[in-house]
Amino acid sequence: MTVHIILFGQLTDITGVDKITVENCLDSDSMVKSLQNTYPALIQSTFVIAVDKKIISSNTLLTDQCTVALLPPFSGG
Amino acid sequence: MKDETPSYERYQRQILLKGFGLEGQHKLLQAKVLVIGAGGLGCPALQYLAAAGVGTIGIVDEDIVSITNLHRQILFTVDDIGLPKASIAKERLAKLNPEITIAAYNERLTTCNALAIINAYDIVIDATDNFSSRYLINDACVLLNKPIVYGAVSQFEGQVAILNYHSTIGIASANYRDLFPTPPIDGEVLNCAEAGVLGVLPGIIGSMQASETIKIITGIGKPLVNTVLTYHSLTNQMYEIEIVAKEVIRSLIPANAADFITMDYAWFCASPNNKFEISIENFNRMTNSADVEIIDVRELGESPIPTDFNYVQIPLSQFNNKIAAIKKETIVVFCQSGKRSLQAAQLLFNTFGETKIIYSLQGGITEWVKNKST
């Protein structure tokens, strides 16, 4: 099972890339944990998670080829 | 006078548009839009709204023009340096379109003046540059039932959304807290002064805010209601995300004007003094209590290892997995310098909210050891 992750803003400073593909993440919580294992600095980052372009507020089952976006807040104006 | 006999000649090119017409122009002339922040986002938004003939425009900004503003805040010139932004913006816009009414508020939006100022307008454009203003504007607009056209930028990326807009019957309107329920940790998200910003980017995002505002006033097109659009200026990639309104979020917002006035948004956004920090003296008072869970959030193997009090070890890297198991009502976290423990405290707060009392040892175990030896 393949999940496509898109990262925005300051999160890409941590990962160095704006797109990541992960295998075998059944739900959003395990996907975030797997990302945090690879990039520990993400543990202290604030972001919202959108699965297939819709913001989620609790652990959500992921499907093959779905897209998960991690969006941090911006303050600048 | 100007309401009865508006000069439509200047609007001729947009009146020509299918679906816009005279009716759209009438709606613009009757609309009242408040732009909060006359900076990188506010300047282009103000220019286009004034040029398009929005009948009443309010401008809130307590700041003065400085030289570092000029690469993106295109209403101002070198002659304006040191002068109040709101007044100068009003002066420029009045020259651009003398047929509209413009009000300048050379003051900071606070819980004391926000409800009175916002209440006089139909739509609020959030063009601010800090989180405490964004949460304050959101909560005020939820209380007053006013739509927000939100914009924010960072380096090369921007976000635009229409929030708190009640359009379709049966669909709950999402607000800023449905997008970002709690503010980031102080210092985590850098502002333009710290992280930098390409000058044209707020020009694009501020123009999009003006465009979305015109769309909801005139009823044309498909505005970004309950949707946040992200734009990346280096790759030209755009991505839309749907924001879902959540019942639980409403409880985070003050219930009425009296509660709103007592809110401390600077404190809520934890700047500059962090709300979780406790002194060494208060920390020492808690180390003997059986009701207090003391947690070392450093990674395994870090020294010094304190022996004067009991504590458990939950390294920050494993924190999220283990938070739920914490039973005690009061939690005190510490680390080496007091920085990681602040992040841990925020994670605890995100999980437990106000149901537990959460503290972080200021200065960390390093300061504690220093204090012990003196």
Short mmCIF file of C-alpha atoms in Angstrom, two decimals:
data_model
loop_
_atom_site.label_atom_id
_atom_site.label_comp_id
_atom_site.label_asym_id
_atom_site.label_seq_id
_atom_site.Cartn_x
_atom_site.Cartn_y
_atom_site.Cartn_z
CA MET A 1 0.00 0.00 0.00
CA THR A 2 1.45 3.31 -1.09
CA VAL A 3 0.67 6.69 0.47
CA HIS A 4 1.81 10.01 -1.05
CA ILE A 5 2.73 12.73 1.42
CA ILE A 6 2.92 16.43 0.47
CA LEU A 7 4.61 18.87 2.84
CA PHE A 8 4.27 22.65 2.96
CA GLY A 9 6.10 25.68 4.34
CA GLN A 10 8.59 25.26 7.16
CA LEU A 11 8.03 21.47 7.21
CA THR A 12 10.05 21.19 4.00
CA ASP A 13 12.98 22.84 5.84
CA ILE A 14 12.97 19.74 8.08
CA THR A 15 12.49 17.07 5.42
CA GLY A 16 14.43 18.76 2.62
CA VAL A 17 11.75 17.62 0.15
CA ASP A 18 8.09 18.49 -0.44
CA LYS A 19 6.95 15.02 -1.49
CA ILE A 20 7.49 11.68 0.27
CA THR A 21 6.08 8.26 -0.57
CA VAL A 22 5.60 5.75 2.25
CA GLU A 23 4.57 2.10 2.16
CA ASN A 24 2.40 0.13 4.57
CA CYS A 25 0.97 2.94 6.69
CA LEU A 26 -2.55 1.83 7.51
CA ASP A 27 -3.73 4.97 9.25
CA SER A 28 -2.80 8.64 9.66
CA ASP A 29 -1.37 8.18 13.19
CA SER A 30 1.07 5.46 12.12
CA MET A 31 2.02 7.53 9.08
CA VAL A 32 2.87 10.53 11.27
CA LYS A 33 4.85 8.30 13.67
CA SER A 34 6.78 6.80 10.79
CA LEU A 35 7.59 10.30 9.47
CA GLN A 36 8.64 11.46 12.95
CA ASN A 37 10.97 8.48 13.25
CA THR A 38 12.68 9.53 10.04
CA TYR A 39 12.56 13.27 10.82
CA PRO A 40 12.54 13.71 14.65
CA ALA A 41 12.27 17.53 14.31
CA LEU A 42 8.69 17.01 13.05
CA ILE A 43 7.73 15.99 16.60
CA GLN A 44 7.90 19.63 17.67
CA SER A 45 6.17 20.98 14.54
CA THR A 46 2.60 22.22 14.39
CA PHE A 47 0.62 21.13 11.34
CA VAL A 48 -2.80 19.95 10.26
CA ILE A 49 -3.32 16.77 8.26
CA ALA A 50 -5.52 16.53 5.19
CA VAL A 51 -6.33 13.16 3.63
CA ASP A 52 -7.30 13.46 -0.02
CA LYS A 53 -7.70 17.24 0.36
CA LYS A 54 -9.92 17.14 3.44
CA ILE A 55 -8.70 18.10 6.93
CA ILE A 56 -8.99 15.31 9.50
CA SER A 57 -9.16 15.76 13.28
CA SER A 58 -8.72 12.17 14.46
CA ASN A 59 -6.92 9.02 13.36
CA THR A 60 -8.10 8.11 9.85
CA LEU A 61 -7.67 4.93 7.82
CA LEU A 62 -5.58 5.47 4.71
CA THR A 63 -6.18 3.85 1.34
CA ASP A 64 -3.77 2.77 -1.39
CA GLN A 65 -2.56 5.73 -3.50
CA CYS A 66 -4.18 8.31 -1.22
CA THR A 67 -2.55 11.71 -0.71
CA VAL A 68 -1.84 13.10 2.73
CA ALA A 69 -0.98 16.80 3.02
CA LEU A 70 0.75 18.26 6.08
CA LEU A 71 0.00 21.98 6.33
CA PRO A 72 1.68 24.22 8.93
CA PRO A 73 0.30 27.62 9.95
CA PHE A 74 1.87 30.77 8.45
CA SER A 75 1.82 34.06 10.31
CA GLY A 76 3.43 36.45 7.83
CA GLY A 77 1.60 39.31 6.18
CA MET B 1 -24.65 62.29 -2.83
CA LYS B 2 -22.09 59.78 -4.08
CA ASP B 3 -24.51 56.90 -3.39
CA GLU B 4 -27.20 58.40 -5.63
CA THR B 5 -25.03 59.44 -8.54
CA PRO B 6 -21.93 57.27 -8.62
CA SER B 7 -19.59 57.82 -11.55
CA TYR B 8 -19.81 54.50 -13.33
CA GLU B 9 -17.34 55.43 -16.04
CA ARG B 10 -14.32 54.30 -14.05
CA TYR B 11 -15.94 50.89 -13.49
CA GLN B 12 -16.92 50.42 -17.14
CA ARG B 13 -14.44 47.56 -17.82
CA GLN B 14 -15.77 45.41 -14.99
CA ILE B 15 -19.45 46.30 -15.53
CA LEU B 16 -18.96 44.85 -19.04
CA LEU B 17 -18.27 41.44 -17.49
CA LYS B 18 -20.89 38.76 -17.85
CA GLY B 19 -22.51 38.05 -14.49
CA PHE B 20 -21.08 41.23 -12.96
CA GLY B 21 -22.85 44.15 -14.64
CA LEU B 22 -24.44 47.17 -12.95
CA GLU B 23 -25.85 44.94 -10.27
CA GLY B 24 -22.38 43.77 -9.23
CA GLN B 25 -21.16 47.36 -9.17
CA HIS B 26 -24.09 48.43 -6.96
CA LYS B 27 -23.26 45.63 -4.53
CA LEU B 28 -19.61 46.73 -4.35
CA LEU B 29 -20.58 50.36 -3.73
CA GLN B 30 -22.85 49.30 -0.89
CA ALA B 31 -20.29 46.94 0.70
CA LYS B 32 -18.25 47.73 3.83
CA VAL B 33 -14.91 45.97 4.06
CA LEU B 34 -12.43 46.18 6.94
CA VAL B 35 -8.79 45.46 6.13
CA ILE B 36 -6.79 44.61 9.26
CA GLY B 37 -3.10 45.16 8.61
CA ALA B 38 -1.87 47.64 5.97
CA GLY B 39 1.28 45.66 5.21
CA GLY B 40 2.36 43.29 2.45
CA LEU B 41 -1.08 41.69 2.13
CA GLY B 42 -3.13 44.75 3.07
CA CYS B 43 -1.60 47.19 0.54
CA PRO B 44 -2.55 45.33 -2.67
CA ALA B 45 -5.89 44.23 -1.20
CA LEU B 46 -6.72 47.84 -0.34
CA GLN B 47 -5.68 49.16 -3.74
CA TYR B 48 -7.81 46.71 -5.69
CA LEU B 49 -10.83 47.07 -3.41
CA ALA B 50 -10.68 50.87 -3.60
CA ALA B 51 -10.16 50.79 -7.37
CA ALA B 52 -13.05 48.33 -7.80
CA GLY B 53 -15.37 50.70 -5.96
CA VAL B 54 -16.01 49.04 -2.60
CA GLY B 55 -18.11 51.81 -1.06
CA THR B 56 -16.72 51.81 2.47
CA ILE B 57 -13.24 50.65 3.43
CA GLY B 58 -11.73 50.59 6.93
CA ILE B 59 -7.97 50.25 7.53
CA VAL B 60 -6.57 49.10 10.89
CA ASP B 61 -2.84 49.35 11.58
CA GLU B 62 -0.94 50.85 14.51
CA ASP B 63 2.44 50.64 12.79
CA ILE B 64 4.51 53.30 11.04
CA VAL B 65 6.20 52.95 7.65
CA SER B 66 9.83 51.79 7.72
CA ILE B 67 12.39 51.30 4.96
CA THR B 68 12.19 47.46 5.18
CA ASN B 69 8.44 47.66 4.39
CA LEU B 70 8.92 49.24 0.97
CA HIS B 71 9.93 46.10 -0.98
CA ARG B 72 6.40 44.73 -0.57
CA GLN B 73 4.09 47.42 0.90
CA ILE B 74 3.48 49.21 -2.35
CA LEU B 75 1.17 51.99 -1.13
CA PHE B 76 4.11 53.69 0.60
CA THR B 77 7.10 55.73 -0.57
CA VAL B 78 10.37 56.83 1.05
CA ASP B 79 8.66 60.11 1.99
CA ASP B 80 6.26 58.14 4.24
CA ILE B 81 8.94 56.59 6.46
CA GLY B 82 8.02 57.23 10.09
CA LEU B 83 4.39 58.08 9.29
CA PRO B 84 1.32 56.01 10.33
CA LYS B 85 0.43 53.34 7.76
CA ALA B 86 -3.36 53.52 8.12
CA SER B 87 -3.53 57.31 7.59
CA ILE B 88 -1.08 57.26 4.66
CA ALA B 89 -2.97 54.36 3.05
CA LYS B 90 -6.23 56.30 3.42
CA GLU B 91 -4.66 59.37 1.78
CA ARG B 92 -3.35 57.34 -1.20
CA LEU B 93 -6.62 55.44 -1.71
CA ALA B 94 -8.66 58.66 -1.57
CA LYS B 95 -6.57 59.95 -4.50
CA LEU B 96 -7.14 56.71 -6.37
CA ASN B 97 -10.90 56.77 -5.81
CA PRO B 98 -12.44 59.88 -4.22
CA GLU B 99 -15.95 58.44 -4.61
CA ILE B 100 -15.64 55.95 -1.76
CA THR B 101 -15.58 56.39 2.02
CA ILE B 102 -12.35 55.39 3.80
CA ALA B 103 -11.73 55.22 7.55
CA ALA B 104 -8.25 54.90 9.10
CA TYR B 105 -7.76 53.35 12.55
CA ASN B 106 -4.20 54.14 13.64
CA GLU B 107 -4.45 51.70 16.52
CA ARG B 108 -3.75 48.09 17.36
CA LEU B 109 -6.77 45.80 17.26
CA THR B 110 -7.39 44.63 20.85
CA THR B 111 -10.15 42.78 22.66
CA CYS B 112 -11.37 46.22 23.84
CA ASN B 113 -11.83 47.86 20.41
CA ALA B 114 -12.21 44.84 18.06
CA LEU B 115 -15.95 44.21 18.44
CA ALA B 116 -16.88 47.89 17.97
CA ILE B 117 -14.65 48.37 14.92
CA ILE B 118 -15.52 45.06 13.18
CA ASN B 119 -19.25 45.45 13.82
CA ALA B 120 -19.39 48.46 11.48
CA TYR B 121 -18.33 46.32 8.47
CA ASP B 122 -19.72 43.39 6.45
CA ILE B 123 -16.48 41.56 5.68
CA VAL B 124 -13.09 41.42 7.41
CA ILE B 125 -9.82 40.87 5.56
CA ASP B 126 -7.19 39.34 7.85
CA ALA B 127 -3.94 40.80 6.51
CA THR B 128 -2.08 40.69 9.84
CA ASP B 129 1.38 39.32 10.51
CA ASN B 130 1.07 37.51 13.85
CA PHE B 131 -0.87 34.66 15.42
CA SER B 132 -2.39 36.54 18.37
CA SER B 133 -4.13 38.97 15.96
CA ARG B 134 -5.32 36.08 13.78
CA TYR B 135 -6.97 34.26 16.71
CA LEU B 136 -8.38 37.52 18.05
CA ILE B 137 -9.91 38.45 14.67
CA ASN B 138 -11.30 34.94 14.24
CA ASP B 139 -13.01 34.86 17.62
CA ALA B 140 -14.42 38.39 17.22
CA CYS B 141 -15.80 37.53 13.76
CA VAL B 142 -17.38 34.30 15.02
CA LEU B 143 -19.06 36.29 17.81
CA LEU B 144 -20.28 38.97 15.37
CA ASN B 145 -21.06 36.53 12.55
CA LYS B 146 -18.79 38.28 10.01
CA PRO B 147 -16.93 36.47 7.23
CA ILE B 148 -13.11 36.57 7.18
CA VAL B 149 -11.01 36.59 4.04
CA TYR B 150 -7.81 35.09 5.42
CA GLY B 151 -4.33 35.41 3.92
CA ALA B 152 -0.88 34.50 5.25
CA VAL B 153 2.59 34.14 3.75
CA SER B 154 5.92 32.55 4.62
CA GLN B 155 9.04 32.86 2.47
CA PHE B 156 7.80 31.67 -0.98
CA GLU B 157 4.41 30.22 0.03
CA GLY B 158 1.00 31.65 0.79
CA GLN B 159 -2.41 30.58 2.10
CA VAL B 160 -5.84 32.07 1.28
CA ALA B 161 -9.24 31.05 2.64
CA ILE B 162 -12.74 32.36 3.32
CA LEU B 163 -13.70 31.56 6.88
CA ASN B 164 -16.84 31.93 8.97
CA TYR B 165 -18.93 32.48 5.84
CA HIS B 166 -22.50 31.29 6.10
CA SER B 167 -23.60 30.53 2.58
CA THR B 168 -25.13 27.16 1.90
CA ILE B 169 -27.96 26.12 4.17
CA GLY B 170 -27.07 23.01 6.16
CA ILE B 171 -23.30 23.35 5.80
CA ALA B 172 -21.57 24.52 8.96
CA SER B 173 -19.15 27.37 8.46
CA ALA B 174 -15.52 26.62 9.34
CA ASN B 175 -13.38 29.21 11.13
CA TYR B 176 -9.64 29.71 11.67
CA ARG B 177 -9.63 27.37 14.67
CA ASP B 178 -11.08 24.58 12.52
CA LEU B 179 -7.99 25.06 10.35
CA PHE B 180 -5.45 25.58 13.15
CA PRO B 181 -7.05 24.79 16.55
CA THR B 182 -4.09 25.91 18.66
CA PRO B 183 -1.25 28.31 17.92
CA PRO B 184 2.23 26.91 17.25
CA ILE B 185 4.87 26.95 19.95
CA ASP B 186 6.38 30.40 20.36
CA GLY B 187 9.28 30.79 17.95
CA GLU B 188 8.37 27.70 15.89
CA VAL B 189 6.84 29.64 12.99
CA LEU B 190 8.98 32.55 11.90
CA ASN B 191 7.46 35.83 10.71
CA CYS B 192 8.58 37.82 7.65
CA ALA B 193 11.16 39.75 9.67
CA GLU B 194 12.83 36.50 10.74
CA ALA B 195 12.28 34.13 7.82
CA GLY B 196 12.17 36.61 4.96
CA VAL B 197 9.56 36.93 2.21
CA LEU B 198 9.72 37.55 -1.52
CA GLY B 199 8.07 40.98 -1.94
CA VAL B 200 5.78 39.98 -4.80
CA LEU B 201 4.33 36.99 -2.86
CA PRO B 202 2.12 38.99 -0.45
CA GLY B 203 1.20 41.02 -3.57
CA ILE B 204 -0.20 37.85 -5.13
CA ILE B 205 -1.87 36.58 -1.95
CA GLY B 206 -3.27 40.04 -1.02
CA SER B 207 -4.65 40.38 -4.56
CA MET B 208 -6.28 36.96 -4.20
CA GLN B 209 -7.86 38.16 -0.94
CA ALA B 210 -9.26 41.19 -2.82
CA SER B 211 -10.54 38.90 -5.58
CA GLU B 212 -12.25 36.53 -3.11
CA THR B 213 -13.79 39.52 -1.32
CA ILE B 214 -15.22 40.86 -4.59
CA LYS B 215 -16.57 37.39 -5.37
CA ILE B 216 -18.48 37.05 -2.11
CA ILE B 217 -19.83 40.62 -2.32
CA THR B 218 -21.10 40.23 -5.88
CA GLY B 219 -21.96 36.54 -5.71
CA ILE B 220 -19.94 35.59 -8.78
CA GLY B 221 -17.82 32.47 -9.21
CA LYS B 222 -16.87 29.85 -6.67
CA PRO B 223 -15.19 31.50 -3.68
CA LEU B 224 -12.83 29.62 -1.33
CA VAL B 225 -15.51 29.05 1.31
CA ASN B 226 -14.35 26.46 3.89
CA THR B 227 -11.31 25.88 1.70
CA VAL B 228 -7.67 26.86 2.19
CA LEU B 229 -5.69 27.38 -1.00
CA THR B 230 -1.92 27.15 -0.81
CA TYR B 231 0.28 28.75 -3.45
CA HIS B 232 3.99 28.16 -3.99
CA SER B 233 5.62 30.96 -5.94
CA LEU B 234 8.74 28.99 -6.93
CA THR B 235 6.89 26.05 -8.48
CA ASN B 236 3.52 27.72 -9.25
CA GLN B 237 1.84 24.80 -7.52
CA MET B 238 -1.56 25.36 -5.96
CA TYR B 239 -3.29 22.95 -3.60
CA GLU B 240 -6.77 23.23 -2.12
CA ILE B 241 -7.74 21.67 1.20
CA GLU B 242 -11.28 21.49 2.55
CA ILE B 243 -11.72 22.72 6.14
CA VAL B 244 -14.36 20.89 8.14
CA ALA B 245 -16.24 22.71 10.91
CA LYS B 246 -16.08 20.83 14.21
CA GLU B 247 -18.53 21.19 17.08
CA VAL B 248 -15.75 20.91 19.70
CA ILE B 249 -13.94 23.93 18.22
CA ARG B 250 -16.81 26.24 19.14
CA SER B 251 -16.02 25.64 22.83
CA LEU B 252 -12.54 27.19 22.35
CA ILE B 253 -14.09 30.50 21.31
CA PRO B 254 -15.33 32.99 23.95
CA ALA B 255 -19.09 32.56 24.38
CA ASN B 256 -19.93 36.27 24.46
CA ALA B 257 -18.52 39.80 24.32
CA ALA B 258 -17.77 39.86 28.07
CA ASP B 259 -15.68 36.67 27.83
CA PHE B 260 -13.97 37.94 24.69
CA ILE B 261 -12.83 41.17 26.36
CA THR B 262 -11.10 39.19 29.13
CA MET B 263 -9.19 36.94 26.68
CA ASP B 264 -5.42 37.43 26.57
CA TYR B 265 -4.48 36.49 23.00
CA ALA B 266 -0.81 37.39 23.45
CA TRP B 267 -0.68 34.93 26.36
CA PHE B 268 -2.64 32.33 24.39
CA CYS B 269 -0.08 32.56 21.61
CA ALA B 270 2.64 32.34 24.25
CA SER B 271 4.73 35.36 23.50
CA PRO B 272 7.04 36.48 24.85
CA ASN B 273 6.74 34.72 28.23
CA ASN B 274 5.72 31.12 28.00
CA LYS B 275 2.61 30.13 29.90
CA PHE B 276 4.00 26.76 30.99
CA GLU B 277 7.27 27.85 32.58
CA ILE B 278 7.89 27.58 36.33
CA SER B 279 10.84 28.79 38.38
CA ILE B 280 13.34 26.51 40.15
CA GLU B 281 11.80 27.49 43.52
CA ASN B 282 8.30 26.42 42.46
CA PHE B 283 9.71 23.31 40.83
CA ASN B 284 11.41 22.30 44.11
CA ARG B 285 8.14 22.75 45.98
CA MET B 286 6.46 20.26 43.65
CA THR B 287 9.13 17.56 43.66
CA ASN B 288 7.91 16.22 47.03
CA SER B 289 4.25 15.95 46.06
CA ALA B 290 2.78 12.52 45.30
CA ASP B 291 0.16 14.18 43.07
CA VAL B 292 2.74 15.56 40.67
CA GLU B 293 4.23 13.55 37.81
CA ILE B 294 7.74 14.77 37.02
CA ILE B 295 9.02 13.76 33.59
CA ASP B 296 12.51 13.96 32.12
CA VAL B 297 11.96 14.46 28.37
CA ARG B 298 15.65 14.23 27.44
CA GLU B 299 16.80 11.31 25.30
CA LEU B 300 18.11 8.25 27.18
CA GLY B 301 21.69 8.59 28.36
CA GLU B 302 21.81 12.37 28.73
CA SER B 303 23.43 13.69 31.91
CA PRO B 304 23.34 15.00 34.61
CA ILE B 305 21.05 12.45 36.24
CA PRO B 306 19.25 14.08 39.16
CA THR B 307 18.97 11.93 42.31
CA ASP B 308 17.25 14.41 44.64
CA PHE B 309 13.69 13.71 43.45
CA ASN B 310 11.66 10.97 41.80
CA TYR B 311 10.81 11.26 38.12
CA VAL B 312 10.02 9.16 35.06
CA GLN B 313 11.79 9.28 31.71
CA ILE B 314 9.81 9.81 28.51
CA PRO B 315 12.16 11.03 25.76
CA LEU B 316 10.58 13.70 23.53
CA SER B 317 11.07 11.46 20.49
CA GLN B 318 8.65 8.91 22.01
CA PHE B 319 6.40 11.42 23.68
CA ASN B 320 3.28 11.19 21.55
CA ASN B 321 2.99 7.41 22.05
CA LYS B 322 3.21 7.59 25.82
CA ILE B 323 1.28 10.72 26.79
CA ALA B 324 -2.05 8.96 27.18
CA ALA B 325 -0.70 6.74 30.00
CA ILE B 326 -0.02 9.73 32.29
CA LYS B 327 -2.54 9.62 35.12
CA LYS B 328 -1.63 12.37 37.59
CA GLU B 329 -3.40 15.73 37.45
CA THR B 330 -0.27 17.88 37.52
CA ILE B 331 2.62 17.24 35.16
CA VAL B 332 6.03 18.92 35.31
CA VAL B 333 8.46 18.31 32.45
CA PHE B 334 12.15 19.12 32.35
CA CYS B 335 15.05 18.76 29.92
CA GLN B 336 18.61 20.08 29.64
CA SER B 337 17.93 23.77 28.92
CA GLY B 338 14.16 24.18 29.16
CA LYS B 339 13.53 24.28 25.40
CA ARG B 340 12.53 20.68 24.62
CA SER B 341 10.42 20.58 27.78
CA LEU B 342 8.42 23.54 26.43
CA GLN B 343 7.66 21.50 23.32
CA ALA B 344 6.71 18.56 25.54
CA ALA B 345 4.44 20.85 27.57
CA GLN B 346 2.74 22.00 24.37
CA LEU B 347 2.23 18.37 23.28
CA LEU B 348 0.72 17.61 26.70
CA PHE B 349 -1.51 20.66 26.39
CA ASN B 350 -2.61 19.56 22.91
CA THR B 351 -3.65 16.20 24.40
CA PHE B 352 -5.07 17.18 27.77
CA GLY B 353 -6.02 20.83 27.29
CA GLU B 354 -7.20 22.34 30.57
CA THR B 355 -7.92 18.95 32.17
CA LYS B 356 -4.37 18.73 33.55
CA ILE B 357 -2.02 21.33 34.99
CA ILE B 358 1.16 21.40 32.92
CA TYR B 359 4.52 23.01 33.79
CA SER B 360 7.97 23.16 32.26
CA LEU B 361 11.12 23.81 34.32
CA GLN B 362 12.57 27.14 33.19
CA GLY B 363 16.28 26.90 32.33
CA GLY B 364 16.18 23.11 32.51
CA ILE B 365 18.21 20.78 34.71
CA THR B 366 21.36 22.79 33.90
CA GLU B 367 20.02 25.83 35.77
CA TRP B 368 18.60 23.61 38.49
CA VAL B 369 22.03 22.04 39.17
CA LYS B 370 23.66 25.50 39.13
CA ASN B 371 21.06 26.76 41.61
CA LYS B 372 21.59 23.75 43.89
CA SER B 373 25.33 24.32 44.14
CA THR B 374 25.00 28.00 45.07
#
